[in-house]
PDB file of C-alpha atoms in Angstrom:
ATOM      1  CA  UNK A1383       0.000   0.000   0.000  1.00 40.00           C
ATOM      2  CA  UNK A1384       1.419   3.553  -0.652  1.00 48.00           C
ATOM      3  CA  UNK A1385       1.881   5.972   1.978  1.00 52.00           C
ATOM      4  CA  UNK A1386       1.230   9.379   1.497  1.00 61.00           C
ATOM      5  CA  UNK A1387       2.922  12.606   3.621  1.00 61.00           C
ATOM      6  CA  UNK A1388       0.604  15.849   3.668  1.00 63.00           C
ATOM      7  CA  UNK A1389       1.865  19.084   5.123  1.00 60.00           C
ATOM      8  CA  UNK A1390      -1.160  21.690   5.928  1.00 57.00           C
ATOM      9  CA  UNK A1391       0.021  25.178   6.190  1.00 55.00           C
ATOM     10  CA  UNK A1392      -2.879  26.627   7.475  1.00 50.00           C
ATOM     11  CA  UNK A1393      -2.787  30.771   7.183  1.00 47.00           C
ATOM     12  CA  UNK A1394      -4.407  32.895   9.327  1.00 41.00           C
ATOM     13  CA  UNK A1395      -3.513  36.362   8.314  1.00 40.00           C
ATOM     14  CA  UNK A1396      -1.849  37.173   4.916  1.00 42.00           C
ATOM     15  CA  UNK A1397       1.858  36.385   5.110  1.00 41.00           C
ATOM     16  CA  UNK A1398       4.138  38.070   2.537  1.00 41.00           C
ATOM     17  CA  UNK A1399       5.162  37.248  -1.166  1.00 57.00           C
ATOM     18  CA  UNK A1400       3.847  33.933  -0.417  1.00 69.00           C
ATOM     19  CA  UNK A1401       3.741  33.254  -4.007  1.00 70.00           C
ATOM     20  CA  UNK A1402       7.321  34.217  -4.113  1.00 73.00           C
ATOM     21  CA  UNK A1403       8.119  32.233  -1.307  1.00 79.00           C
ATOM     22  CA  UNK A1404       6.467  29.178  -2.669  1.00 83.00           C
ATOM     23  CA  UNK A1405       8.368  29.842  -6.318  1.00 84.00           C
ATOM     24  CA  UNK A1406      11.741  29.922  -4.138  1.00 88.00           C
ATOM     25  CA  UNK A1407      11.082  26.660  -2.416  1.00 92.00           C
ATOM     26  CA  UNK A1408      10.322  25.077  -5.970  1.00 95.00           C
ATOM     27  CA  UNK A1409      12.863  26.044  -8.001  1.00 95.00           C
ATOM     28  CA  UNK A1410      15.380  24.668  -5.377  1.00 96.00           C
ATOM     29  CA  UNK A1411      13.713  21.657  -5.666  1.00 97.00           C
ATOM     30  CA  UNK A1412      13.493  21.777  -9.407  1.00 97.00           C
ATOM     31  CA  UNK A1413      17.360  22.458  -8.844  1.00 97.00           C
ATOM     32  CA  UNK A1414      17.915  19.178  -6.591  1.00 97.00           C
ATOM     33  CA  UNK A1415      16.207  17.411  -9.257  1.00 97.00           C
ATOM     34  CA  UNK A1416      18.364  17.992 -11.787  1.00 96.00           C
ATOM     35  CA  UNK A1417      21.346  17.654  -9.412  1.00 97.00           C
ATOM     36  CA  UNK A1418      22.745  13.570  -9.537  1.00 96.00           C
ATOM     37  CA  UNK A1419      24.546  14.017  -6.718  1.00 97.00           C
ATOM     38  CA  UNK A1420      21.193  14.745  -4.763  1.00 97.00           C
ATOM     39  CA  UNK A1421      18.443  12.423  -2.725  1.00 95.00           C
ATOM     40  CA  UNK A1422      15.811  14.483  -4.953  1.00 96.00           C
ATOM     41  CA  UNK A1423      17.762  13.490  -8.185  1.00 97.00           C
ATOM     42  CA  UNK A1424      14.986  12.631 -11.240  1.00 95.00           C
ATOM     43  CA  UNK A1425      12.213  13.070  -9.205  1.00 96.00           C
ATOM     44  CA  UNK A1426       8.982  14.416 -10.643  1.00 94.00           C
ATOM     45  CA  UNK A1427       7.215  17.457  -8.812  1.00 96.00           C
ATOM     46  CA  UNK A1428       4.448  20.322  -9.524  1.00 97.00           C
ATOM     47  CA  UNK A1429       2.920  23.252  -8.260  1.00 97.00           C
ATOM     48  CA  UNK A1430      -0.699  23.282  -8.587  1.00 97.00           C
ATOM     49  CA  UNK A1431      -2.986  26.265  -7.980  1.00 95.00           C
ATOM     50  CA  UNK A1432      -6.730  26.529  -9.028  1.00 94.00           C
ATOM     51  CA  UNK A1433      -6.539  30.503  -9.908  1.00 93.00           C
ATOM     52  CA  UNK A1434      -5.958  31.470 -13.321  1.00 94.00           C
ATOM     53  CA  UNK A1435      -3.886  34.936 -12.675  1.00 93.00           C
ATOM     54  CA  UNK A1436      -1.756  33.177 -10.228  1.00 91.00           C
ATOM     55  CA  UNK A1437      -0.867  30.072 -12.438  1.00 94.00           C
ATOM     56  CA  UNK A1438       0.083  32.646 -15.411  1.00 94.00           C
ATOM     57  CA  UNK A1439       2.379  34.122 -12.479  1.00 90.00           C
ATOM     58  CA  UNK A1440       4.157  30.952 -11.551  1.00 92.00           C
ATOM     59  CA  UNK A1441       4.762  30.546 -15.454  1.00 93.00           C
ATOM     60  CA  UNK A1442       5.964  34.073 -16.309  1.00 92.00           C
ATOM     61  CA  UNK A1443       8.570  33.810 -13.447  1.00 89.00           C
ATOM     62  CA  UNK A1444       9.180  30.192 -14.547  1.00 91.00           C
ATOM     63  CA  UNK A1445      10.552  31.939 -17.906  1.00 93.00           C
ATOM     64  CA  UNK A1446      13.181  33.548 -15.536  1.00 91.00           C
ATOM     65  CA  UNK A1447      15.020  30.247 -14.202  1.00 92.00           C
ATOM     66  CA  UNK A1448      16.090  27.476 -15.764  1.00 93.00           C
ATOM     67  CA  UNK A1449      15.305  24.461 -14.123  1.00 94.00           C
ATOM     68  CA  UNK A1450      11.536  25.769 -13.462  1.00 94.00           C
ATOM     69  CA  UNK A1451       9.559  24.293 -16.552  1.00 95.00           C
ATOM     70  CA  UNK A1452       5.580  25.321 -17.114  1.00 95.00           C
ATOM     71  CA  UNK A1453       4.908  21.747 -17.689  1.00 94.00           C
ATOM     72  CA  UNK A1454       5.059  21.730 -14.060  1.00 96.00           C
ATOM     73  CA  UNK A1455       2.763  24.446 -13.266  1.00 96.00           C
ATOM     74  CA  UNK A1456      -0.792  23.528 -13.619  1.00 96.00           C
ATOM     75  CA  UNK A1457      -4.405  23.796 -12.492  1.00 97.00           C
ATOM     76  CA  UNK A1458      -5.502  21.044 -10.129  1.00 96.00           C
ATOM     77  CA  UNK A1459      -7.945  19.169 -12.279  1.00 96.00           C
ATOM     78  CA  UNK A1460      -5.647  18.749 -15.316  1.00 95.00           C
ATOM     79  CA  UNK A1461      -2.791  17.534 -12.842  1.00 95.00           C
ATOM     80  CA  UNK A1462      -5.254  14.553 -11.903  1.00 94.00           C
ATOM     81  CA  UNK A1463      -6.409  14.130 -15.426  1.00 92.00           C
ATOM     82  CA  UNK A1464      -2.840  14.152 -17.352  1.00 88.00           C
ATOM     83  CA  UNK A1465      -1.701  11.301 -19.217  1.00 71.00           C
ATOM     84  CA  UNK A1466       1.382   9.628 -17.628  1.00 62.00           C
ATOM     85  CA  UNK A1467       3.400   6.581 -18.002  1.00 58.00           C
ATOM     86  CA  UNK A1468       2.732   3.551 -15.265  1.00 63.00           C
ATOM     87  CA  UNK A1469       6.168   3.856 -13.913  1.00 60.00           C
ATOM     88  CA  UNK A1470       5.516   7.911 -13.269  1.00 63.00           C
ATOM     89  CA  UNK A1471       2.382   8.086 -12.710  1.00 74.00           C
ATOM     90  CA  UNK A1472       2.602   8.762  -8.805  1.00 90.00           C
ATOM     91  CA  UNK A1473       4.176  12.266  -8.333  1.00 94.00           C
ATOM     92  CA  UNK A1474       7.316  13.032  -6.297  1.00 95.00           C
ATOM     93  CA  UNK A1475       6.468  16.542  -4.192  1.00 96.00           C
ATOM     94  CA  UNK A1476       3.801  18.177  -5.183  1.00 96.00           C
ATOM     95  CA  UNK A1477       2.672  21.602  -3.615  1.00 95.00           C
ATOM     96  CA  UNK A1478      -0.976  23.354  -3.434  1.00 95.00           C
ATOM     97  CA  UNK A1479      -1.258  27.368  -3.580  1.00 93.00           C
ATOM     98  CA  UNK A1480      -4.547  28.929  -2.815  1.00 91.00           C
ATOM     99  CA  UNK A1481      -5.672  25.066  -1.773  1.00 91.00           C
ATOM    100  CA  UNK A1482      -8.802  26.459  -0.599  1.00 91.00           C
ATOM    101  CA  UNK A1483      -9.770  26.921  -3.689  1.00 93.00           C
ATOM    102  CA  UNK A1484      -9.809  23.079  -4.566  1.00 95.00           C
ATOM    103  CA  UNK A1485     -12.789  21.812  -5.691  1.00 95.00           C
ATOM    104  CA  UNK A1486     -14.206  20.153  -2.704  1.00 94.00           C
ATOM    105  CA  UNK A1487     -17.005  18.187  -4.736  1.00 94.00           C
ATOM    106  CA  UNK A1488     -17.953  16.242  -8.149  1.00 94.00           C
ATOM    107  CA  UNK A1489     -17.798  19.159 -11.220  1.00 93.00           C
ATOM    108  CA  UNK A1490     -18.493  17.431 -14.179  1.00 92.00           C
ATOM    109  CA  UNK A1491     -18.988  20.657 -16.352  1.00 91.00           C
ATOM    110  CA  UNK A1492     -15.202  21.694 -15.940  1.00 90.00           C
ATOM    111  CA  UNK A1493     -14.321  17.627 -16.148  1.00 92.00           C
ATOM    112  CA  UNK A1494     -13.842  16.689 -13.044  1.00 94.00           C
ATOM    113  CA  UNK A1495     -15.513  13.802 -11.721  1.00 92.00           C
ATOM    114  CA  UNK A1496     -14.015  12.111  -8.370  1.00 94.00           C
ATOM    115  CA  UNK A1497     -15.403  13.193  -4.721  1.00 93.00           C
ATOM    116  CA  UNK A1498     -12.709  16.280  -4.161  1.00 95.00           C
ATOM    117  CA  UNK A1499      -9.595  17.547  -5.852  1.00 96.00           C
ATOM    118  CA  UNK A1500      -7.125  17.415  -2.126  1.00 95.00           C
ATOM    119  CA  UNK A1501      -8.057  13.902  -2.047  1.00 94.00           C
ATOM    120  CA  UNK A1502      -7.443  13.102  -5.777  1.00 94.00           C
ATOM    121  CA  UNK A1503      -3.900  15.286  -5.704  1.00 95.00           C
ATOM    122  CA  UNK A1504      -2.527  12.639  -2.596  1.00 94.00           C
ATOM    123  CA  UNK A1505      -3.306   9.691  -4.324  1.00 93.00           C
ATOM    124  CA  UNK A1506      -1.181  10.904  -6.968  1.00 93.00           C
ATOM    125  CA  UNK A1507       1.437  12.226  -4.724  1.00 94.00           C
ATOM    126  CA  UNK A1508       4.427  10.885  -2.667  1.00 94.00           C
ATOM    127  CA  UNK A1509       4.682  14.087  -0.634  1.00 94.00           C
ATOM    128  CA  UNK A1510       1.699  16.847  -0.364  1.00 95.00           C
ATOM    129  CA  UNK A1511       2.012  20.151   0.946  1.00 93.00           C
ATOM    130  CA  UNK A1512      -0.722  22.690   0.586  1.00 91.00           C
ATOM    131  CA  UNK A1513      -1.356  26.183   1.125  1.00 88.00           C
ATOM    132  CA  UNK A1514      -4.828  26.760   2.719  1.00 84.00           C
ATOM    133  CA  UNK A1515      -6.176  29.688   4.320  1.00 81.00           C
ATOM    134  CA  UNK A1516      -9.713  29.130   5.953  1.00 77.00           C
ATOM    135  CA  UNK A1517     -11.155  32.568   6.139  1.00 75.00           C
ATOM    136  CA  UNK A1518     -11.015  32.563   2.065  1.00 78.00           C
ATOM    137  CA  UNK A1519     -13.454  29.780   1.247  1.00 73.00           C
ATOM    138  CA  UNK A1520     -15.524  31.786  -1.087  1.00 74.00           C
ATOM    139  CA  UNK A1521     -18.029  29.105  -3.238  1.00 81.00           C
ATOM    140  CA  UNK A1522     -19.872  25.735  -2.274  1.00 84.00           C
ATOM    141  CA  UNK A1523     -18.093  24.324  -5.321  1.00 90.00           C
ATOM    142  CA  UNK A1524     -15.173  24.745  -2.831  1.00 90.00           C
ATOM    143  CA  UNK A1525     -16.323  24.834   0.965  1.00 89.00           C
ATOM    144  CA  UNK A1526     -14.178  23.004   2.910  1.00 87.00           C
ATOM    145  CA  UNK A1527     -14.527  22.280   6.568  1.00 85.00           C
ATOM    146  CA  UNK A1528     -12.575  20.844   9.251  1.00 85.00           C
ATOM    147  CA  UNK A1529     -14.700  17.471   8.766  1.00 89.00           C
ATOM    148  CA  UNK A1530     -13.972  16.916   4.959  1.00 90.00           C
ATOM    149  CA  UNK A1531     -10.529  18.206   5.580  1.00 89.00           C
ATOM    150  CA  UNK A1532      -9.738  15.407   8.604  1.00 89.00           C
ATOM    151  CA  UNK A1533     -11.486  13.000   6.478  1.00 90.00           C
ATOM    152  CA  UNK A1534      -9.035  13.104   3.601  1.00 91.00           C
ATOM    153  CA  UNK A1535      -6.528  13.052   5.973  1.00 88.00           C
ATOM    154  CA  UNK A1536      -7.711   9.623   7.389  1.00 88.00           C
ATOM    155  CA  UNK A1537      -5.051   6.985   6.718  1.00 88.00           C
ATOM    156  CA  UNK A1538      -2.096   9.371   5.914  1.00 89.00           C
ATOM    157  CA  UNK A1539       0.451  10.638   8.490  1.00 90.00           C
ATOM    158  CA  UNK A1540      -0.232  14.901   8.137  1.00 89.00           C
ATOM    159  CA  UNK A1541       1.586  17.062   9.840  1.00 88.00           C
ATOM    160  CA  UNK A1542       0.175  21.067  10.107  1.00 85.00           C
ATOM    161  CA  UNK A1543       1.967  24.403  10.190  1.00 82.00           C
ATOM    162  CA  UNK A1544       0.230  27.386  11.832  1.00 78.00           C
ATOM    163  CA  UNK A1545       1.376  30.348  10.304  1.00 73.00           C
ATOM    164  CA  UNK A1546       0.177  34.006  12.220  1.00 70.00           C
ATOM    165  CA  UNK A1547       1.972  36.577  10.797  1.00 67.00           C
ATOM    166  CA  UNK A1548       1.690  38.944   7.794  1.00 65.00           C
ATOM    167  CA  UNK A1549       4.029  41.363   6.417  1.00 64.00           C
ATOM    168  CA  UNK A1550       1.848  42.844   3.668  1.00 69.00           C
ATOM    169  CA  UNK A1551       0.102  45.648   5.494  1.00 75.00           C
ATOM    170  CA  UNK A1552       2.258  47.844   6.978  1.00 77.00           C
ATOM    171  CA  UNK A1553      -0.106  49.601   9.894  1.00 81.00           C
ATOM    172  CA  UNK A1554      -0.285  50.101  13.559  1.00 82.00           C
ATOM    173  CA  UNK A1555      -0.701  46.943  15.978  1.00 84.00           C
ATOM    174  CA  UNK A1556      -4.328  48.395  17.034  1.00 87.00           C
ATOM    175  CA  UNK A1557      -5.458  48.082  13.187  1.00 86.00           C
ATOM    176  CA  UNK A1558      -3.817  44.837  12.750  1.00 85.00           C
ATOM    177  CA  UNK A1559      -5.682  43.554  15.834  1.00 87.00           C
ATOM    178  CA  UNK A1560      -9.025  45.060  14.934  1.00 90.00           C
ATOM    179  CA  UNK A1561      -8.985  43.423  11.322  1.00 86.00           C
ATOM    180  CA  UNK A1562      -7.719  39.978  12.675  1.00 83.00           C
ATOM    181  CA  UNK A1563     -10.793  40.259  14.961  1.00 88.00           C
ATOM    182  CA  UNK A1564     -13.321  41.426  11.963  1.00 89.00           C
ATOM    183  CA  UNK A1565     -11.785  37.925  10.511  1.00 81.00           C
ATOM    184  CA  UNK A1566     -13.090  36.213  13.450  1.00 83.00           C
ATOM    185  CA  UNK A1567     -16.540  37.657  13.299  1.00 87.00           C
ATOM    186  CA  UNK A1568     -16.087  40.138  16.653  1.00 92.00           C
ATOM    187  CA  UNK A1569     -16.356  43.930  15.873  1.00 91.00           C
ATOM    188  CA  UNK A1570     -14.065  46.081  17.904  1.00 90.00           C
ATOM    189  CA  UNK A1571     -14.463  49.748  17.919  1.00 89.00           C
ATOM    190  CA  UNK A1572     -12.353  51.276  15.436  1.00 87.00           C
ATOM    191  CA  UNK A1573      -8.728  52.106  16.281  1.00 86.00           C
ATOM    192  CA  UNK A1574      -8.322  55.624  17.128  1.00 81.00           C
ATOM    193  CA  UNK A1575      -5.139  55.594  15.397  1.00 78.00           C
ATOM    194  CA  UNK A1576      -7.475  54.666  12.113  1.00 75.00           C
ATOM    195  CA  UNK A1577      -9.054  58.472  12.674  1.00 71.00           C
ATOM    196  CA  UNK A1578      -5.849  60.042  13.035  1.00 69.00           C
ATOM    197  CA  UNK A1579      -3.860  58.113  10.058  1.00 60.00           C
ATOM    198  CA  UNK A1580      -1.170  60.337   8.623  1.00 66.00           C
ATOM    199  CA  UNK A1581      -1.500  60.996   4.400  1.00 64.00           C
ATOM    200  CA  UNK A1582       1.813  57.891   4.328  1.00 67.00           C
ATOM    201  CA  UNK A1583      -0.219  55.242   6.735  1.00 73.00           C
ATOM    202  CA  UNK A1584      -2.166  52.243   5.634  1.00 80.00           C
ATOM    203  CA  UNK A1585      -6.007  53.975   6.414  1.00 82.00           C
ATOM    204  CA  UNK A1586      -9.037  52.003   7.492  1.00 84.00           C
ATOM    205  CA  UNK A1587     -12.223  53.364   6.481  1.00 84.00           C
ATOM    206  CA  UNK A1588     -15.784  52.212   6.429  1.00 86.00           C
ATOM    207  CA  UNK A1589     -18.084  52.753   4.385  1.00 90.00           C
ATOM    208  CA  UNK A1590     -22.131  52.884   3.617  1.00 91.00           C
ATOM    209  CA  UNK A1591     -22.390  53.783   0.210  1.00 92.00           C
ATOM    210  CA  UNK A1592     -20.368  51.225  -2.196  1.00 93.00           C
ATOM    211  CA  UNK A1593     -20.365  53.999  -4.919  1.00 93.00           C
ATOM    212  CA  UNK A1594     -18.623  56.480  -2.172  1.00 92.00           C
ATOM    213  CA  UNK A1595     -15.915  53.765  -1.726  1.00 92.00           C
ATOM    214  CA  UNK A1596     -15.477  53.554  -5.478  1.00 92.00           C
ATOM    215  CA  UNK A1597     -14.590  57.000  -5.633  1.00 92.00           C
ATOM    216  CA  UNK A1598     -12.463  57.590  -2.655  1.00 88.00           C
ATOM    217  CA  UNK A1599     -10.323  54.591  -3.927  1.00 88.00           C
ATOM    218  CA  UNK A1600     -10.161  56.266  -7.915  1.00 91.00           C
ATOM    219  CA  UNK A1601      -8.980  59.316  -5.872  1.00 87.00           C
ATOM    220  CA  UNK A1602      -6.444  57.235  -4.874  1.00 80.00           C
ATOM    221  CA  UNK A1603      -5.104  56.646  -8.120  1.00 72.00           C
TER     222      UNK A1603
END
């Protein structure tokens, strides 16, 4: 029987570049596996994510190095559909971006037509890790739960990374706490530091009208 390895990295707040970081850790694999004096010599690894814009990132910057190949960038369904010989058809290391946007059920229109993607992607993987952040589940197509999650995982030794951080928004601790709080559904009253933002700080601003927000943001521009 095969045994499978999945790594969660469960994200909490936004952490930085992670599409950068992600292309880093993949190219020096990519690197290893092109290297015969290395354990990861000849193996065969991907980098799936289920978002258009970010897969035609991964490719453009896979145009930049040469070990990083777009063969090996691709969308989660046509990973688990692609033709392969017997003696590769298992993949080496395979990573997930965006994972919670995996199709979590049957979706026969865009031809996909086992139970969920995550559980289709470990059979066909020697080592899994995957990206996931929880507060971004955004369509039933893809609703995943701690349930279905700990279901797939049934079987297979896991092992999950809690990441807290972010690096992105560059703002006082008060606003960082008050929007990690919004993201656990628990209103705070607004930082005061949000009212007294100077014209270089991140601002926080709520709005009533969705047309005013339009235009404060084109002012922006």
């Amino acid at each position: 029987m095969r045994t499978s390895t999945v790594y969660f990295s469960l994200r909490v707040t936004l952490v930085r570049e992670k599409s950068v970081v992600l292309s880093s850790t993949f190219n020096t694999i990519q690197d290893l596996s092109k290297d015969k004096g290395s354990k990861l010599y000849g193996t065969e690894n991907y980098l799936l994510v289920n978002h258009q814009e970010m897969l035609k990132t991964y490719k453009e910057i896979s145009e930049t190095l040469p070990n990083l190949k777009k063969k090996n960038f691709m969308k989660p369904t046509s990973f688990i559909n692609r033709k392969m010989s017997p003696e590769k058809a298992v993949a080496d290391i395979v990573f997930v971006d965006e994972a919670h946007l995996l199709l979590s059920k049957k979706d026969s229109y865009n031809n996909f037509n086992q139970d969920n993607h995550l559980e289709e992607i470990i059979k066909q993987s020697k080592i899994t890790i995957v990206v996931y952040d929880r507060k971004q589940v955004l369509k039933f197509k893809s609703y995943w739960d701690d349930n279905l999650i700990d279901h797939v995982k049934r079987g297979i030794h896991s092992e999950v990374l809690l990441l807290t951080n972010q690096f992105r928004i560059r703002a006082e601790e008060e606003i960082l706490n008050w929007m990690d709080a919004f993201t656990n559904k628990q209103v705070l009253p607004l930082p005061k530091s949000a009212m007294t933002a100077r014209k270089d700080s991140f601002e926080l601003e709520i709005f009533s009208d969705a047309g005013e927000m339009y235009k404060k943001i084109q002012q922006k521009k």
